[in-house]
Amino acid sequence: MVCKQCIENPVMKLPNSEVSMCKSCFCKHFEKKVFKTIAKYKLIQDGDHVGVAVSGGKDSTAVLYLINKFAKKHPSVKVTGLAVDEGIKGYRDESLNSLKKFCEKEKIELHIVSYKEAFGEELDEIVKRFPRPCSICGVFRRNLLNTGAKKLKCDKLATGHNLDDEAQSILMNQFRSNMKVSARLGPITGVLKNKAFIPRIKPLYFLSEKEVASYAFLKGFVEKYNECPHGSKSYRGEVRDFLYEFEGKFPGTKQNLIVSFLEILPLLKANPAYKGSLNECMECGEPCSQEKCQSCQYVEKVIKKQ
Ligand code: SF4
Ligand code: ZN
């Protein structure tokens, strides 16, 4: 068997198809799909400053590389990497080291913000007192990415979310009857335009986790794969396993979930009930739905009260 496009040996079979491709053709196919998503959903406009939320993992490194490649062809577009250092020894320090090397090699500006500087403590310390590190970690990370992107004057913040991540989010929101959150999903996030929120863009939206992992591996982006020592089985993890099992039995399930969701997404975004209203946090000024944002509430409950 040879590659569908040329006569080289294939390295990868595309999902939901019998098409196999060699390294070079697969990488071209992957990049074409990403650039098509950027164009079709107008994820990046001329003159945009795009921040890329990057951790040193496969997905975000692939996005950083590809947006930088896009910017080389569109010189009015500026790209900056934005990383969060949670303070996880043996995990984040290692991934940030390989990220720094990557950014140096590709000549991409990188900014790193940390929990220690912003909130006064590293996650390794917080976990000693707080039993659910992923919940506080997710809230702190979202806060630092939004405030960091605003400080850098970014117009958009690109993330490494892929097709699997989005399929899980859609299903989780359905299971929890949380359509207001689903209304904010899609290749470009948000319902209301609000300067306080930097819109998130997802150039890997139509690529599966397996395709992204294969691309990152073939391009040699990730030196080694390691897992966060504080990660535990979450609701998302349960939904991920469920979807994998279902996809195994019924190939195309995840793809169909995304396609059908995109058909109803304009209706969700147009529904006034899902637009919500925004306050400014009385402590930090970040947008939130209560008096204080979740991040400031955690700082008060978990960090200051010890
Ligand atoms: Fe944070 Fe949990 Fe991710 Fe670890 S697994 S980085 S604790 S969200
Ligand atoms: Zn706040």
PDB file of N, CA and C in Angstrom, residues 160-208:
ATOM      1  N   GLY A 160      -5.340  25.298  21.916  1.00  0.00           N
ATOM      2  CA  GLY A 160      -5.094  24.023  21.223  1.00  0.00           C
ATOM      3  C   GLY A 160      -6.291  23.085  21.241  1.00  0.00           C
ATOM      4  N   HIS A 161      -7.493  23.603  21.496  1.00  0.00           N
ATOM      5  CA  HIS A 161      -8.669  22.712  21.552  1.00  0.00           C
ATOM      6  C   HIS A 161      -8.878  22.003  20.218  1.00  0.00           C
ATOM      7  N   ASN A 162      -9.030  20.691  20.288  1.00  0.00           N
ATOM      8  CA  ASN A 162      -9.249  19.906  19.066  1.00  0.00           C
ATOM      9  C   ASN A 162     -10.684  19.365  19.034  1.00  0.00           C
ATOM     10  N   LEU A 163     -10.942  18.570  18.000  1.00  0.00           N
ATOM     11  CA  LEU A 163     -12.303  18.036  17.792  1.00  0.00           C
ATOM     12  C   LEU A 163     -12.777  17.198  18.986  1.00  0.00           C
ATOM     13  N   ASP A 164     -11.874  16.410  19.562  1.00  0.00           N
ATOM     14  CA  ASP A 164     -12.248  15.574  20.710  1.00  0.00           C
ATOM     15  C   ASP A 164     -12.642  16.447  21.909  1.00  0.00           C
ATOM     16  N   ASP A 165     -11.846  17.508  22.165  1.00  0.00           N
ATOM     17  CA  ASP A 165     -12.145  18.400  23.304  1.00  0.00           C
ATOM     18  C   ASP A 165     -13.526  19.023  23.143  1.00  0.00           C
ATOM     19  N   GLU A 166     -13.800  19.494  21.916  1.00  0.00           N
ATOM     20  CA  GLU A 166     -15.079  20.171  21.679  1.00  0.00           C
ATOM     21  C   GLU A 166     -16.244  19.174  21.793  1.00  0.00           C
ATOM     22  N   ALA A 167     -16.059  17.970  21.245  1.00  0.00           N
ATOM     23  CA  ALA A 167     -17.126  16.957  21.330  1.00  0.00           C
ATOM     24  C   ALA A 167     -17.427  16.651  22.798  1.00  0.00           C
ATOM     25  N   GLN A 168     -16.373  16.556  23.622  1.00  0.00           N
ATOM     26  CA  GLN A 168     -16.584  16.296  25.063  1.00  0.00           C
ATOM     27  C   GLN A 168     -17.358  17.454  25.699  1.00  0.00           C
ATOM     28  N   SER A 169     -16.978  18.702  25.361  1.00  0.00           N
ATOM     29  CA  SER A 169     -17.652  19.861  25.969  1.00  0.00           C
ATOM     30  C   SER A 169     -19.132  19.880  25.603  1.00  0.00           C
ATOM     31  N   ILE A 170     -19.427  19.602  24.325  1.00  0.00           N
ATOM     32  CA  ILE A 170     -20.823  19.621  23.876  1.00  0.00           C
ATOM     33  C   ILE A 170     -21.641  18.604  24.677  1.00  0.00           C
ATOM     34  N   LEU A 171     -21.082  17.394  24.772  1.00  0.00           N
ATOM     35  CA  LEU A 171     -21.796  16.323  25.460  1.00  0.00           C
ATOM     36  C   LEU A 171     -21.955  16.617  26.960  1.00  0.00           C
ATOM     37  N   MET A 172     -20.891  17.136  27.573  1.00  0.00           N
ATOM     38  CA  MET A 172     -20.964  17.472  29.010  1.00  0.00           C
ATOM     39  C   MET A 172     -22.066  18.494  29.266  1.00  0.00           C
ATOM     40  N   ASN A 173     -22.140  19.513  28.388  1.00  0.00           N
ATOM     41  CA  ASN A 173     -23.169  20.549  28.583  1.00  0.00           C
ATOM     42  C   ASN A 173     -24.570  19.987  28.377  1.00  0.00           C
ATOM     43  N   GLN A 174     -24.698  19.038  27.420  1.00  0.00           N
ATOM     44  CA  GLN A 174     -26.017  18.398  27.216  1.00  0.00           C
ATOM     45  C   GLN A 174     -26.378  17.597  28.465  1.00  0.00           C
ATOM     46  N   PHE A 175     -25.421  16.787  28.951  1.00  0.00           N
ATOM     47  CA  PHE A 175     -25.697  15.924  30.107  1.00  0.00           C
ATOM     48  C   PHE A 175     -26.076  16.737  31.341  1.00  0.00           C
ATOM     49  N   ARG A 176     -25.494  17.962  31.425  1.00  0.00           N
ATOM     50  CA  ARG A 176     -25.748  18.792  32.602  1.00  0.00           C
ATOM     51  C   ARG A 176     -26.801  19.868  32.346  1.00  0.00           C
ATOM     52  N   SER A 177     -27.432  19.797  31.171  1.00  0.00           N
ATOM     53  CA  SER A 177     -28.431  20.790  30.763  1.00  0.00           C
ATOM     54  C   SER A 177     -27.876  22.214  30.902  1.00  0.00           C
ATOM     55  N   ASN A 178     -26.725  22.414  30.302  1.00  0.00           N
ATOM     56  CA  ASN A 178     -26.033  23.688  30.450  1.00  0.00           C
ATOM     57  C   ASN A 178     -25.848  24.355  29.084  1.00  0.00           C
ATOM     58  N   MET A 179     -26.967  24.645  28.431  1.00  0.00           N
ATOM     59  CA  MET A 179     -26.891  25.161  27.056  1.00  0.00           C
ATOM     60  C   MET A 179     -26.311  26.569  26.976  1.00  0.00           C
ATOM     61  N   LYS A 180     -26.409  27.291  28.088  1.00  0.00           N
ATOM     62  CA  LYS A 180     -25.835  28.642  28.122  1.00  0.00           C
ATOM     63  C   LYS A 180     -24.322  28.565  27.876  1.00  0.00           C
ATOM     64  N   VAL A 181     -23.693  27.535  28.434  1.00  0.00           N
ATOM     65  CA  VAL A 181     -22.242  27.358  28.242  1.00  0.00           C
ATOM     66  C   VAL A 181     -21.971  26.876  26.817  1.00  0.00           C
ATOM     67  N   SER A 182     -22.840  26.001  26.301  1.00  0.00           N
ATOM     68  CA  SER A 182     -22.663  25.529  24.919  1.00  0.00           C
ATOM     69  C   SER A 182     -22.731  26.675  23.923  1.00  0.00           C
ATOM     70  N   ALA A 183     -23.581  27.679  24.228  1.00  0.00           N
ATOM     71  CA  ALA A 183     -23.729  28.812  23.302  1.00  0.00           C
ATOM     72  C   ALA A 183     -22.413  29.555  23.100  1.00  0.00           C
ATOM     73  N   ARG A 184     -21.483  29.405  24.063  1.00  0.00           N
ATOM     74  CA  ARG A 184     -20.192  30.109  23.942  1.00  0.00           C
ATOM     75  C   ARG A 184     -19.163  29.290  23.176  1.00  0.00           C
ATOM     76  N   LEU A 185     -19.505  28.043  22.819  1.00  0.00           N
ATOM     77  CA  LEU A 185     -18.529  27.185  22.129  1.00  0.00           C
ATOM     78  C   LEU A 185     -18.428  27.546  20.645  1.00  0.00           C
ATOM     79  N   GLY A 186     -17.746  26.680  19.867  1.00  0.00           N
ATOM     80  CA  GLY A 186     -17.567  26.922  18.432  1.00  0.00           C
ATOM     81  C   GLY A 186     -16.123  27.274  18.129  1.00  0.00           C
ATOM     82  N   PRO A 187     -15.770  27.403  16.834  1.00  0.00           N
ATOM     83  CA  PRO A 187     -14.376  27.712  16.469  1.00  0.00           C
ATOM     84  C   PRO A 187     -13.897  29.057  17.015  1.00  0.00           C
ATOM     85  N   ILE A 188     -14.859  30.000  17.229  1.00  0.00           N
ATOM     86  CA  ILE A 188     -14.506  31.257  17.905  1.00  0.00           C
ATOM     87  C   ILE A 188     -15.511  31.423  19.029  1.00  0.00           C
ATOM     88  N   THR A 189     -15.028  31.664  20.252  1.00  0.00           N
ATOM     89  CA  THR A 189     -15.926  31.587  21.410  1.00  0.00           C
ATOM     90  C   THR A 189     -16.667  32.894  21.671  1.00  0.00           C
ATOM     91  N   GLY A 190     -17.634  32.815  22.542  1.00  0.00           N
ATOM     92  CA  GLY A 190     -18.329  34.011  23.022  1.00  0.00           C
ATOM     93  C   GLY A 190     -19.686  34.201  22.396  1.00  0.00           C
ATOM     94  N   VAL A 191     -20.533  34.933  23.104  1.00  0.00           N
ATOM     95  CA  VAL A 191     -21.859  35.283  22.603  1.00  0.00           C
ATOM     96  C   VAL A 191     -21.926  36.796  22.454  1.00  0.00           C
ATOM     97  N   LEU A 192     -21.535  37.481  23.532  1.00  0.00           N
ATOM     98  CA  LEU A 192     -21.516  38.945  23.516  1.00  0.00           C
ATOM     99  C   LEU A 192     -20.114  39.435  23.195  1.00  0.00           C
ATOM    100  N   LYS A 193     -20.035  40.522  22.417  1.00  0.00           N
ATOM    101  CA  LYS A 193     -18.723  41.148  22.218  1.00  0.00           C
ATOM    102  C   LYS A 193     -18.481  42.043  23.422  1.00  0.00           C
ATOM    103  N   ASN A 194     -17.405  41.792  24.141  1.00  0.00           N
ATOM    104  CA  ASN A 194     -17.121  42.568  25.340  1.00  0.00           C
ATOM    105  C   ASN A 194     -15.604  42.691  25.475  1.00  0.00           C
ATOM    106  N   LYS A 195     -15.141  43.943  25.589  1.00  0.00           N
ATOM    107  CA  LYS A 195     -13.690  44.170  25.596  1.00  0.00           C
ATOM    108  C   LYS A 195     -12.999  43.465  26.767  1.00  0.00           C
ATOM    109  N   ALA A 196     -13.785  43.169  27.815  1.00  0.00           N
ATOM    110  CA  ALA A 196     -13.192  42.534  28.989  1.00  0.00           C
ATOM    111  C   ALA A 196     -12.775  41.090  28.718  1.00  0.00           C
ATOM    112  N   PHE A 197     -13.381  40.477  27.706  1.00  0.00           N
ATOM    113  CA  PHE A 197     -13.056  39.096  27.343  1.00  0.00           C
ATOM    114  C   PHE A 197     -12.301  39.071  26.031  1.00  0.00           C
ATOM    115  N   ILE A 198     -11.160  38.441  26.013  1.00  0.00           N
ATOM    116  CA  ILE A 198     -10.452  38.273  24.745  1.00  0.00           C
ATOM    117  C   ILE A 198     -11.026  37.024  24.075  1.00  0.00           C
ATOM    118  N   PRO A 199     -11.574  37.144  22.847  1.00  0.00           N
ATOM    119  CA  PRO A 199     -12.179  35.959  22.214  1.00  0.00           C
ATOM    120  C   PRO A 199     -11.148  34.842  22.001  1.00  0.00           C
ATOM    121  N   ARG A 200     -11.598  33.612  22.251  1.00  0.00           N
ATOM    122  CA  ARG A 200     -10.726  32.440  22.039  1.00  0.00           C
ATOM    123  C   ARG A 200     -10.977  31.901  20.639  1.00  0.00           C
ATOM    124  N   ILE A 201      -9.909  31.555  19.951  1.00  0.00           N
ATOM    125  CA  ILE A 201     -10.078  30.907  18.638  1.00  0.00           C
ATOM    126  C   ILE A 201      -9.461  29.513  18.683  1.00  0.00           C
ATOM    127  N   LYS A 202     -10.062  28.590  17.927  1.00  0.00           N
ATOM    128  CA  LYS A 202      -9.631  27.182  17.986  1.00  0.00           C
ATOM    129  C   LYS A 202      -9.294  26.664  16.590  1.00  0.00           C
ATOM    130  N   PRO A 203      -8.093  26.946  16.109  1.00  0.00           N
ATOM    131  CA  PRO A 203      -7.740  26.521  14.737  1.00  0.00           C
ATOM    132  C   PRO A 203      -7.733  24.995  14.534  1.00  0.00           C
ATOM    133  N   LEU A 204      -7.620  24.206  15.621  1.00  0.00           N
ATOM    134  CA  LEU A 204      -7.588  22.731  15.462  1.00  0.00           C
ATOM    135  C   LEU A 204      -8.991  22.124  15.584  1.00  0.00           C
ATOM    136  N   TYR A 205      -9.997  22.945  15.465  1.00  0.00           N
ATOM    137  CA  TYR A 205     -11.382  22.555  15.736  1.00  0.00           C
ATOM    138  C   TYR A 205     -11.812  21.276  15.012  1.00  0.00           C
ATOM    139  N   PHE A 206     -11.369  21.110  13.761  1.00  0.00           N
ATOM    140  CA  PHE A 206     -11.850  19.963  12.975  1.00  0.00           C
ATOM    141  C   PHE A 206     -10.837  18.822  12.915  1.00  0.00           C
ATOM    142  N   LEU A 207      -9.818  18.861  13.782  1.00  0.00           N
ATOM    143  CA  LEU A 207      -8.824  17.781  13.774  1.00  0.00           C
ATOM    144  C   LEU A 207      -8.910  16.977  15.055  1.00  0.00           C
ATOM    145  N   SER A 208      -8.884  15.648  14.895  1.00  0.00           N
ATOM    146  CA  SER A 208      -9.038  14.791  16.072  1.00  0.00           C
ATOM    147  C   SER A 208      -7.755  14.791  16.900  1.00  0.00           C
TER     148      SER A 208
END
